[in-house]
Coordinates of N, CA and C in Angstrom, one line a residue:
X286 N 12.3 2.4 8.9 CA 11.3 2.0 7.9 C 11.5 0.5 7.6
X287 N 10.4 -0.3 7.7 CA 10.5 -1.7 7.4 C 10.0 -2.0 6.0
X288 N 10.6 -3.0 5.4 CA 10.2 -3.4 4.1 C 9.1 -4.4 4.2
X289 N 8.0 -4.1 3.6 CA 6.8 -5.0 3.5 C 6.9 -5.8 2.3
X290 N 7.4 -7.0 2.4 CA 7.7 -7.9 1.2 C 6.4 -8.4 0.6
X291 N 5.4 -8.8 1.4 CA 4.1 -9.3 0.9 C 3.4 -8.1 0.2
X292 N 3.3 -7.0 0.8 CA 2.6 -5.8 0.2 C 3.3 -5.4 -1.1
X293 N 4.6 -5.4 -1.1 CA 5.4 -5.0 -2.3 C 5.1 -6.0 -3.4
X294 N 5.1 -7.3 -3.1 CA 4.9 -8.4 -4.1 C 3.5 -8.2 -4.7
X295 N 2.5 -8.0 -3.8 CA 1.1 -7.8 -4.3 C 1.0 -6.5 -5.2
X296 N 1.7 -5.5 -4.8 CA 1.6 -4.3 -5.6 C 2.3 -4.5 -7.0
X297 N 3.4 -5.2 -7.0 CA 4.0 -5.5 -8.3 C 3.1 -6.4 -9.2
X298 N 2.4 -7.4 -8.5 CA 1.5 -8.2 -9.3 C 0.3 -7.4 -9.9
X299 N -0.2 -6.5 -9.1 CA -1.3 -5.7 -9.6 C -0.8 -4.8 -10.8
X300 N 0.4 -4.2 -10.7 CA 0.9 -3.4 -11.7 C 1.1 -4.3 -13.0
X301 N 1.6 -5.5 -12.8 CA 1.8 -6.3 -14.0 C 0.4 -6.7 -14.6
X302 N -0.6 -7.0 -13.8 CA -1.9 -7.4 -14.3 C -2.5 -6.2 -15.1
X303 N -2.3 -5.0 -14.5 CA -2.9 -3.8 -15.1 C -2.2 -3.5 -16.5
X304 N -0.9 -3.7 -16.6 CA -0.2 -3.4 -17.8 C -0.6 -4.4 -18.9
X305 N -0.7 -5.7 -18.5 CA -1.1 -6.7 -19.5 C -2.5 -6.5 -20.0
X306 N -3.4 -6.2 -19.1 CA -4.8 -6.1 -19.5 C -4.9 -4.8 -20.3
X307 N -4.2 -3.7 -20.0 CA -4.3 -2.5 -20.8 C -3.8 -2.7 -22.2
X308 N -2.7 -3.5 -22.3 CA -2.2 -3.8 -23.7 C -3.3 -4.5 -24.5
X309 N -3.9 -5.5 -23.9 CA -5.0 -6.2 -24.6 C -6.2 -5.3 -24.9
X310 N -6.5 -4.4 -24.0 CA -7.7 -3.6 -24.2 C -7.5 -2.5 -25.2
X311 N -6.3 -2.2 -25.6 CA -6.0 -1.1 -26.5 C -6.1 -1.6 -28.0
X312 N -6.3 -2.8 -28.2 CA -6.4 -3.4 -29.6 C -7.8 -3.9 -29.7
X313 N -8.4 -3.6 -30.9 CA -9.8 -4.1 -31.1 C -9.9 -5.6 -31.2
X314 N -8.9 -6.3 -31.7 CA -9.0 -7.7 -31.8 C -8.7 -8.5 -30.6
X315 N -8.1 -7.9 -29.6 CA -7.7 -8.6 -28.3 C -8.4 -8.0 -27.1
X316 N -9.4 -7.2 -27.3 CA -10.1 -6.6 -26.1 C -10.7 -7.6 -25.2
X317 N -11.2 -8.7 -25.8 CA -11.9 -9.7 -24.9 C -10.8 -10.4 -24.0
X318 N -9.6 -10.5 -24.5 CA -8.5 -11.1 -23.6 C -8.2 -10.1 -22.5
X319 N -8.4 -8.8 -22.7 CA -8.2 -7.8 -21.6 C -9.2 -8.0 -20.5
X320 N -10.4 -8.2 -20.9 CA -11.5 -8.4 -19.9 C -11.3 -9.7 -19.2
X321 N -10.8 -10.7 -19.9 CA -10.5 -12.0 -19.2 C -9.4 -11.8 -18.2
X322 N -8.3 -11.1 -18.6 CA -7.2 -10.9 -17.8 C -7.6 -10.1 -16.5
X323 N -8.4 -9.1 -16.7 CA -8.9 -8.4 -15.5 C -9.7 -9.2 -14.6
X324 N -10.6 -10.0 -15.2 CA -11.5 -10.9 -14.4 C -10.7 -11.9 -13.6
X325 N -9.7 -12.5 -14.2 CA -8.9 -13.5 -13.5 C -8.0 -12.9 -12.5
X326 N -7.6 -11.6 -12.7 CA -6.6 -11.0 -11.8 C -7.3 -10.3 -10.6
X327 N -8.7 -10.4 -10.5 CA -9.4 -9.7 -9.4 C -8.9 -10.3 -8.0
X328 N -8.6 -11.6 -7.9 CA -8.2 -12.1 -6.6 C -6.9 -11.4 -6.1
X329 N -6.0 -11.0 -7.1 CA -4.8 -10.4 -6.7 C -5.1 -9.0 -6.1
X330 N -6.0 -8.3 -6.7 CA -6.4 -7.0 -6.2 C -7.1 -7.1 -4.9
X331 N -7.9 -8.2 -4.7 CA -8.6 -8.4 -3.4 C -7.6 -8.7 -2.3
X332 N -6.6 -9.5 -2.7 CA -5.5 -9.8 -1.6 C -4.8 -8.5 -1.2
X333 N -4.5 -7.7 -2.2 CA -3.8 -6.4 -1.9 C -4.7 -5.5 -1.0
X334 N -5.9 -5.4 -1.3 CA -6.8 -4.6 -0.5 C -7.0 -5.2 0.9
X335 N -7.1 -6.5 1.0 CA -7.2 -7.2 2.3 C -5.9 -6.9 3.1
X336 N -4.8 -7.0 2.5 CA -3.5 -6.9 3.2 C -3.4 -5.5 3.8
X337 N -3.8 -4.5 3.1 CA -3.7 -3.1 3.6 C -4.9 -2.6 4.2
X338 N -5.9 -3.4 4.4 CA -7.2 -3.1 5.1 C -7.9 -1.9 4.5
X339 N -8.0 -2.0 3.1 CA -8.7 -1.0 2.4 C -10.1 -1.5 2.1
X340 N -10.9 -1.4 3.1 CA -12.2 -2.2 3.1 C -13.2 -1.7 2.0
X341 N -13.2 -0.4 1.7 CA -14.1 0.1 0.7 C -13.8 -0.5 -0.7
X342 N -12.5 -0.5 -1.0 CA -12.1 -1.1 -2.3 C -12.3 -2.7 -2.3
X343 N -12.0 -3.3 -1.1 CA -12.2 -4.7 -1.0 C -13.7 -5.1 -1.3
X344 N -14.6 -4.4 -0.7 CA -16.0 -4.7 -0.9 C -16.5 -4.3 -2.3
X345 N -15.8 -3.4 -3.0 CA -16.1 -3.1 -4.4 C -15.8 -4.2 -5.4
X346 N -15.0 -5.1 -4.9 CA -14.7 -6.2 -5.8 C -15.9 -7.0 -6.3
X347 N -16.9 -7.0 -5.5 CA -18.2 -7.7 -6.0 C -18.7 -6.9 -7.2
X348 N -18.7 -5.6 -7.2 CA -19.1 -4.8 -8.3 C -18.2 -5.1 -9.5
X349 N -16.9 -5.1 -9.3 CA -16.0 -5.4 -10.4 C -16.2 -6.8 -11.0
X350 N -16.5 -7.8 -10.2 CA -16.7 -9.1 -10.7 C -17.9 -9.1 -11.6
X351 N -19.0 -8.4 -11.1 CA -20.2 -8.4 -11.9 C -20.0 -7.7 -13.3
X352 N -19.3 -6.5 -13.2 CA -19.0 -5.7 -14.4 C -18.1 -6.5 -15.4
X353 N -17.0 -7.1 -14.9 CA -16.1 -7.8 -15.8 C -16.8 -9.0 -16.4
X354 N -17.7 -9.7 -15.6 CA -18.4 -10.8 -16.1 C -19.3 -10.4 -17.2
X355 N -20.0 -9.3 -17.1 CA -20.9 -8.8 -18.2 C -20.0 -8.5 -19.4
X356 N -18.9 -7.8 -19.2 CA -18.0 -7.5 -20.4 C -17.6 -8.8 -21.1
X357 N -17.2 -9.8 -20.3 CA -16.8 -11.1 -20.9 C -17.9 -11.7 -21.7
X358 N -19.1 -11.7 -21.1 CA -20.3 -12.3 -21.9 C -20.5 -11.5 -23.2
X359 N -20.4 -10.2 -23.1 CA -20.7 -9.3 -24.3 C -19.6 -9.5 -25.4
X360 N -18.3 -9.6 -25.0 CA -17.2 -9.6 -25.9 C -16.7 -10.9 -26.3
X361 N -17.2 -12.0 -25.7 CA -16.7 -13.3 -26.0 C -17.6 -14.0 -27.0
X362 N -18.6 -13.4 -27.5 CA -19.5 -14.1 -28.5 C -18.8 -14.2 -29.8

């Protein structure tokens, strides 16, 4: 079994991004920072999906960009 360093690093980065955004989203006063964190971390998710050739999830990133952008516009006022 070979160790995939790039894939492991990308997985660790997505776990970190998820935990940070979840912490922000659980509080009423910081939820907009959670949406911002998720929006900014989408390239990390896209890189992970590209690396493992998960094309369905990779192409869903366009939907995620749209949804998180709407959330940012709604909660940032």
